[in-house]
mmCIF file of C-alpha atoms and ligand atoms in Angstrom:
data_model
loop_
_atom_site.group_PDB
_atom_site.id
_atom_site.type_symbol
_atom_site.label_atom_id
_atom_site.label_comp_id
_atom_site.label_asym_id
_atom_site.label_seq_id
_atom_site.Cartn_x
_atom_site.Cartn_y
_atom_site.Cartn_z
ATOM 1 C CA MET Z 26 0.000 0.000 0.000
ATOM 2 C CA ALA Z 27 1.273 3.456 -0.905
ATOM 3 C CA THR Z 28 1.059 6.735 0.955
ATOM 4 C CA LEU Z 29 -0.541 9.389 -1.253
ATOM 5 C CA PHE Z 30 0.147 13.132 -1.443
ATOM 6 C CA ILE Z 31 -1.964 15.821 -3.085
ATOM 7 C CA SER Z 32 -2.066 19.626 -2.993
ATOM 8 C CA ASP Z 33 -3.241 22.691 -4.875
ATOM 9 C CA LEU Z 34 -6.716 21.464 -5.785
ATOM 10 C CA HIS Z 35 -8.122 24.960 -5.276
ATOM 11 C CA LEU Z 36 -11.610 23.499 -4.870
ATOM 12 C CA CYS Z 37 -14.426 25.989 -5.413
ATOM 13 C CA PRO Z 38 -18.029 25.815 -6.635
ATOM 14 C CA SER Z 39 -17.118 27.490 -9.948
ATOM 15 C CA ARG Z 40 -14.947 24.495 -10.988
ATOM 16 C CA PRO Z 41 -17.391 21.590 -10.540
ATOM 17 C CA LEU Z 42 -15.403 19.227 -12.797
ATOM 18 C CA ILE Z 43 -12.379 19.331 -10.473
ATOM 19 C CA GLY Z 44 -14.669 18.828 -7.487
ATOM 20 C CA ARG Z 45 -16.070 15.720 -9.194
ATOM 21 C CA LEU Z 46 -12.535 14.448 -9.954
ATOM 22 C CA PHE Z 47 -11.597 14.894 -6.311
ATOM 23 C CA LEU Z 48 -14.615 12.906 -5.097
ATOM 24 C CA ASP Z 49 -13.715 10.134 -7.571
ATOM 25 C CA PHE Z 50 -10.159 10.213 -6.250
ATOM 26 C CA LEU Z 51 -11.378 9.842 -2.659
ATOM 27 C CA ASP Z 52 -13.574 6.893 -3.680
ATOM 28 C CA GLY Z 53 -10.816 5.464 -5.889
ATOM 29 C CA PRO Z 54 -7.034 5.504 -5.291
ATOM 30 C CA ALA Z 55 -7.351 7.092 -1.836
ATOM 31 C CA ARG Z 56 -9.486 4.179 -0.575
ATOM 32 C CA GLY Z 57 -6.585 1.765 -0.998
ATOM 33 C CA ALA Z 58 -3.954 4.094 0.460
ATOM 34 C CA GLU Z 59 -1.809 3.625 3.558
ATOM 35 C CA ALA Z 60 -2.561 7.298 4.318
ATOM 36 C CA LEU Z 61 -3.523 10.483 2.459
ATOM 37 C CA TYR Z 62 -1.620 13.735 2.955
ATOM 38 C CA ILE Z 63 -3.130 16.989 1.690
ATOM 39 C CA LEU Z 64 -0.321 19.550 1.516
ATOM 40 C CA GLY Z 65 -2.290 22.767 1.292
ATOM 41 C CA ASP Z 66 -4.521 24.792 -0.999
ATOM 42 C CA LEU Z 67 -7.232 22.157 -0.920
ATOM 43 C CA PHE Z 68 -9.656 25.077 -1.187
ATOM 44 C CA GLU Z 69 -9.461 28.127 -3.415
ATOM 45 C CA TYR Z 70 -9.828 29.997 -0.163
ATOM 46 C CA TRP Z 71 -11.007 29.364 3.392
ATOM 47 C CA ALA Z 72 -12.529 32.313 5.247
ATOM 48 C CA GLY Z 73 -12.795 30.574 8.617
ATOM 49 C CA ASP Z 74 -14.241 27.405 10.143
ATOM 50 C CA ASP Z 75 -17.626 29.136 10.562
ATOM 51 C CA ASP Z 76 -17.932 28.799 6.752
ATOM 52 C CA LEU Z 77 -18.705 25.090 7.233
ATOM 53 C CA GLY Z 78 -22.355 26.074 6.884
ATOM 54 C CA ASP Z 79 -21.642 26.587 3.185
ATOM 55 C CA ALA Z 80 -22.999 23.564 1.278
ATOM 56 C CA PHE Z 81 -19.927 23.240 -0.938
ATOM 57 C CA ASN Z 82 -17.479 23.271 1.993
ATOM 58 C CA ALA Z 83 -19.667 20.899 4.001
ATOM 59 C CA GLY Z 84 -19.797 18.491 1.035
ATOM 60 C CA VAL Z 85 -16.009 18.380 0.685
ATOM 61 C CA CYS Z 86 -15.623 17.778 4.441
ATOM 62 C CA ALA Z 87 -18.238 14.995 4.416
ATOM 63 C CA SER Z 88 -16.382 13.222 1.591
ATOM 64 C CA LEU Z 89 -13.089 13.453 3.477
ATOM 65 C CA GLN Z 90 -14.809 12.240 6.636
ATOM 66 C CA LYS Z 91 -16.036 9.173 4.710
ATOM 67 C CA LEU Z 92 -12.469 8.374 3.668
ATOM 68 C CA SER Z 93 -11.028 8.527 7.181
ATOM 69 C CA ALA Z 94 -14.032 6.564 8.523
ATOM 70 C CA SER Z 95 -13.164 3.839 5.997
ATOM 71 C CA GLY Z 96 -9.815 3.490 7.791
ATOM 72 C CA VAL Z 97 -7.465 5.699 5.754
ATOM 73 C CA PRO Z 98 -5.621 8.148 8.031
ATOM 74 C CA THR Z 99 -5.917 11.582 6.442
ATOM 75 C CA TYR Z 100 -3.704 14.604 7.164
ATOM 76 C CA PHE Z 101 -3.967 18.254 6.231
ATOM 77 C CA MET Z 102 -1.253 20.903 6.084
ATOM 78 C CA ALA Z 103 -2.514 24.404 5.372
ATOM 79 C CA GLY Z 104 -1.511 26.265 2.220
ATOM 80 C CA ASN Z 105 -1.479 30.001 1.589
ATOM 81 C CA ARG Z 106 -5.126 29.830 0.419
ATOM 82 C CA ASP Z 107 -6.547 27.846 3.316
ATOM 83 C CA PHE Z 108 -4.312 28.705 6.268
ATOM 84 C CA LEU Z 109 -7.375 29.760 8.266
ATOM 85 C CA ALA Z 110 -8.604 26.151 8.346
ATOM 86 C CA GLY Z 111 -8.573 25.088 11.986
ATOM 87 C CA GLU Z 112 -9.603 22.367 14.423
ATOM 88 C CA THR Z 113 -13.340 22.668 13.680
ATOM 89 C CA PHE Z 114 -12.630 22.089 9.994
ATOM 90 C CA ALA Z 115 -10.325 19.177 10.882
ATOM 91 C CA ARG Z 116 -13.021 17.499 12.988
ATOM 92 C CA ALA Z 117 -15.655 17.994 10.276
ATOM 93 C CA ALA Z 118 -13.359 16.456 7.669
ATOM 94 C CA GLY Z 119 -12.042 13.691 9.950
ATOM 95 C CA LEU Z 120 -8.420 14.660 9.450
ATOM 96 C CA LYS Z 121 -5.400 15.567 11.526
ATOM 97 C CA LEU Z 122 -3.781 18.982 11.128
ATOM 98 C CA LEU Z 123 -0.057 19.049 10.399
ATOM 99 C CA PRO Z 124 2.336 21.941 10.990
ATOM 100 C CA ASP Z 125 4.394 23.284 8.080
ATOM 101 C CA PRO Z 126 7.042 21.878 7.892
ATOM 102 C CA ALA Z 127 6.337 18.329 9.095
ATOM 103 C CA LEU Z 128 8.570 15.263 9.147
ATOM 104 C CA ILE Z 129 7.081 11.815 8.568
ATOM 105 C CA GLU Z 130 8.334 8.300 7.885
ATOM 106 C CA VAL Z 131 7.255 6.729 4.610
ATOM 107 C CA ALA Z 132 8.257 3.060 4.376
ATOM 108 C CA GLY Z 133 11.422 3.803 6.361
ATOM 109 C CA THR Z 134 12.389 7.027 4.573
ATOM 110 C CA THR Z 135 12.272 10.228 6.603
ATOM 111 C CA THR Z 136 10.312 12.632 4.436
ATOM 112 C CA LEU Z 137 9.972 16.396 4.842
ATOM 113 C CA LEU Z 138 6.572 17.827 3.953
ATOM 114 C CA MET Z 139 5.889 21.493 3.197
ATOM 115 C CA HIS Z 140 3.247 23.449 1.356
ATOM 116 C CA GLY Z 141 6.096 25.129 -0.507
ATOM 117 C CA ASP Z 142 5.437 28.850 -0.173
ATOM 118 C CA THR Z 143 8.085 29.269 2.544
ATOM 119 C CA LEU Z 144 10.672 28.052 -0.002
ATOM 120 C CA CYS Z 145 9.883 30.940 -2.373
ATOM 121 C CA THR Z 146 12.256 33.264 -0.521
ATOM 122 C CA ASP Z 147 13.002 35.440 -3.578
ATOM 123 C CA ASP Z 148 9.508 36.900 -3.298
ATOM 124 C CA GLY Z 149 10.174 39.308 -0.450
ATOM 125 C CA ALA Z 150 6.801 41.053 -0.712
ATOM 126 C CA TYR Z 151 4.958 37.747 -0.380
ATOM 127 C CA GLN Z 152 7.102 36.590 2.571
ATOM 128 C CA ALA Z 153 6.393 39.869 4.407
ATOM 129 C CA PHE Z 154 2.665 39.448 3.762
ATOM 130 C CA ARG Z 155 2.874 35.828 4.928
ATOM 131 C CA SER Z 156 4.505 36.665 8.260
ATOM 132 C CA GLU Z 157 1.855 39.299 8.869
ATOM 133 C CA VAL Z 158 -1.186 37.106 8.195
ATOM 134 C CA ARG Z 159 0.274 34.089 9.998
ATOM 135 C CA SER Z 160 0.685 35.972 13.281
ATOM 136 C CA PRO Z 161 -1.772 34.962 16.034
ATOM 137 C CA GLU Z 162 -2.788 38.634 16.421
ATOM 138 C CA TRP Z 163 -3.746 39.014 12.748
ATOM 139 C CA ARG Z 164 -5.579 35.687 12.769
ATOM 140 C CA GLN Z 165 -7.577 36.581 15.854
ATOM 141 C CA ALA Z 166 -8.497 40.049 14.574
ATOM 142 C CA PHE Z 167 -9.454 38.766 11.122
ATOM 143 C CA LEU Z 168 -11.564 35.871 12.410
ATOM 144 C CA ALA Z 169 -13.423 38.334 14.663
ATOM 145 C CA LEU Z 170 -14.817 40.084 11.559
ATOM 146 C CA PRO Z 171 -18.215 38.992 10.191
ATOM 147 C CA LEU Z 172 -17.908 36.127 7.672
ATOM 148 C CA ALA Z 173 -19.272 38.208 4.755
ATOM 149 C CA GLN Z 174 -16.702 40.928 5.418
ATOM 150 C CA ARG Z 175 -13.867 38.368 5.550
ATOM 151 C CA LYS Z 176 -14.980 36.897 2.213
ATOM 152 C CA ALA Z 177 -15.082 40.353 0.620
ATOM 153 C CA GLN Z 178 -11.562 41.133 1.901
ATOM 154 C CA ILE Z 179 -10.238 37.800 0.622
ATOM 155 C CA GLU Z 180 -11.786 38.469 -2.825
ATOM 156 C CA ALA Z 181 -10.058 41.864 -2.943
ATOM 157 C CA LEU Z 182 -6.730 40.283 -1.899
ATOM 158 C CA ARG Z 183 -7.041 37.605 -4.557
ATOM 159 C CA ARG Z 184 -7.632 40.172 -7.305
ATOM 160 C CA GLU Z 185 -4.567 42.066 -6.095
ATOM 161 C CA SER Z 186 -2.494 38.863 -5.988
ATOM 162 C CA GLU Z 187 -3.568 37.868 -9.538
ATOM 163 C CA ALA Z 188 -2.507 41.302 -10.801
ATOM 164 C CA GLN Z 189 0.834 40.967 -8.962
ATOM 165 C CA LYS Z 190 1.471 37.508 -10.440
ATOM 166 C CA ARG Z 191 1.164 38.873 -13.975
ATOM 167 C CA ILE Z 192 3.978 41.357 -13.420
ATOM 168 C CA LYS Z 193 6.298 39.241 -11.238
ATOM 169 C CA PRO Z 194 9.099 37.412 -13.059
ATOM 170 C CA MET Z 195 8.485 33.627 -13.209
ATOM 171 C CA GLU Z 196 11.680 32.795 -11.273
ATOM 172 C CA ILE Z 197 10.558 34.788 -8.255
ATOM 173 C CA MET Z 198 7.521 32.556 -7.897
ATOM 174 C CA ASP Z 199 9.567 29.343 -7.881
ATOM 175 C CA VAL Z 200 11.436 27.901 -4.909
ATOM 176 C CA ASN Z 201 14.880 29.230 -4.052
ATOM 177 C CA PRO Z 202 17.531 26.466 -4.389
ATOM 178 C CA VAL Z 203 19.321 27.603 -1.214
ATOM 179 C CA ALA Z 204 16.060 27.459 0.770
ATOM 180 C CA VAL Z 205 15.586 23.869 -0.440
ATOM 181 C CA LEU Z 206 19.131 22.926 0.516
ATOM 182 C CA GLN Z 207 18.761 24.527 3.950
ATOM 183 C CA ALA Z 208 15.451 22.769 4.638
ATOM 184 C CA LEU Z 209 16.855 19.331 3.762
ATOM 185 C CA THR Z 210 20.056 19.982 5.728
ATOM 186 C CA PHE Z 211 18.280 21.362 8.800
ATOM 187 C CA HIS Z 212 15.871 18.425 8.966
ATOM 188 C CA ARG Z 213 18.620 15.894 8.112
ATOM 189 C CA CYS Z 214 16.607 14.089 5.484
ATOM 190 C CA THR Z 215 16.968 13.190 1.844
ATOM 191 C CA ARG Z 216 13.403 13.589 0.603
ATOM 192 C CA LEU Z 217 11.232 16.700 0.355
ATOM 193 C CA ILE Z 218 7.650 16.760 -0.927
ATOM 194 C CA HIS Z 219 5.854 20.053 -1.544
ATOM 195 C CA GLY Z 220 3.292 21.771 -3.763
ATOM 196 C CA HIS Z 221 2.412 25.439 -4.267
ATOM 197 C CA THR Z 222 4.475 26.207 -7.387
ATOM 198 C CA HIS Z 223 2.255 24.178 -9.757
ATOM 199 C CA ARG Z 224 5.400 22.814 -11.417
ATOM 200 C CA PRO Z 225 5.159 19.040 -10.881
ATOM 201 C CA ALA Z 226 8.594 17.445 -11.094
ATOM 202 C CA HIS Z 227 11.170 15.121 -9.605
ATOM 203 C CA HIS Z 228 14.403 16.985 -8.853
ATOM 204 C CA ARG Z 229 17.592 15.289 -7.699
ATOM 205 C CA LEU Z 230 20.307 17.156 -5.832
ATOM 206 C CA GLU Z 231 23.541 16.305 -4.026
ATOM 207 C CA ILE Z 232 23.974 17.602 -0.476
ATOM 208 C CA ASP Z 233 27.227 16.732 1.322
ATOM 209 C CA GLY Z 234 27.628 13.693 -0.914
ATOM 210 C CA ARG Z 235 24.105 12.435 -0.227
ATOM 211 C CA THR Z 236 21.636 12.143 -3.068
ATOM 212 C CA CYS Z 237 18.466 14.001 -2.127
ATOM 213 C CA GLU Z 238 15.210 14.319 -3.968
ATOM 214 C CA ARG Z 239 12.520 16.981 -4.212
ATOM 215 C CA TRP Z 240 9.086 16.036 -5.443
ATOM 216 C CA VAL Z 241 6.756 18.833 -6.551
ATOM 217 C CA LEU Z 242 3.061 17.976 -6.565
ATOM 218 C CA PRO Z 243 0.792 18.804 -9.509
ATOM 219 C CA ASP Z 244 -2.122 21.231 -9.297
ATOM 220 C CA TRP Z 245 -5.657 20.197 -10.198
ATOM 221 C CA TYR Z 246 -6.560 22.409 -13.130
ATOM 222 C CA GLU Z 247 -6.908 20.599 -16.458
ATOM 223 C CA LYS Z 248 -6.731 17.301 -14.594
ATOM 224 C CA GLY Z 249 -5.810 15.943 -11.193
ATOM 225 C CA GLY Z 250 -2.740 14.122 -9.978
ATOM 226 C CA HIS Z 251 -0.952 12.786 -6.948
ATOM 227 C CA LEU Z 252 2.328 11.406 -5.683
ATOM 228 C CA ALA Z 253 2.397 7.809 -4.460
ATOM 229 C CA CYS Z 254 5.257 6.664 -2.196
ATOM 230 C CA ASP Z 255 6.077 3.221 -0.822
ATOM 231 C CA ALA Z 256 9.156 1.064 -0.133
ATOM 232 C CA ALA Z 257 10.022 1.166 -3.851
ATOM 233 C CA GLY Z 258 10.115 4.987 -3.905
ATOM 234 C CA CYS Z 259 7.786 7.684 -5.213
ATOM 235 C CA ARG Z 260 6.033 8.275 -8.518
ATOM 236 C CA LEU Z 261 3.882 11.084 -9.879
ATOM 237 C CA LEU Z 262 0.579 9.825 -11.230
ATOM 238 C CA GLU Z 263 -2.157 11.536 -13.205
ATOM 239 C CA TRP Z 264 -5.760 11.420 -12.145
ATOM 240 C CA PRO Z 265 -7.768 10.114 -13.871
ATOM 241 C CA ALA Z 266 -5.001 7.549 -14.445
ATOM 242 C CA ALA Z 267 -3.347 7.876 -17.850
ATOM 243 C CA THR Z 268 -4.279 4.994 -20.137
ATOM 244 C CA ALA Z 269 -1.407 3.238 -21.898
HETATM 245 MN MN1 LIG J 7 -0.103 27.709 -2.561
#
């Protein structure tokens, strides 16, 4: 049995096809998994756990709950879109929250998990914004606002961020190689799995004579995809599965 990793689904009611694909994935490959790890940006955005009254959000959580009830341990690490997801969300979806970064064992290999945005250190403006919104003070103040007001603010932020992305050079929005090296060195491991950049790949790098690997998870736009890891190693797979 393999441990599965997904991220960057950006689920939202306006992309029903991807929502359908995700439900099929939960009923399909995920059912036979050792465990499922969701490494952030499951939702296009998450305004707070009081938004569980929304039918779309409740539906996603119920489907995840069904998976964990079937005996597949399910874990969630927040991304930059859904970092406001908290314990109430976790209970509703039947999953365990993970910090970013997190270290796990996969078939005997210590594996470092991250959403990936903290590795994009060349984007100074984003990192400054991130430290602000991840502070307990900001979180508390923001969650104290009425839900409708939070949603409106998030919409405005997203429009701003889309405009920014069009003018930022592509390299700035990718991970910084030194940040990758530091993360693997600091955590003394040889495997890193992350999402966020939407650039699915398998990178190999040498650190102090050790061969390390960095797996980047695919986003769920035209299609879905996941990473499957077991004793034999990891492989990136398309969802729906590519037919030979
Ligand atoms: Mn992200």
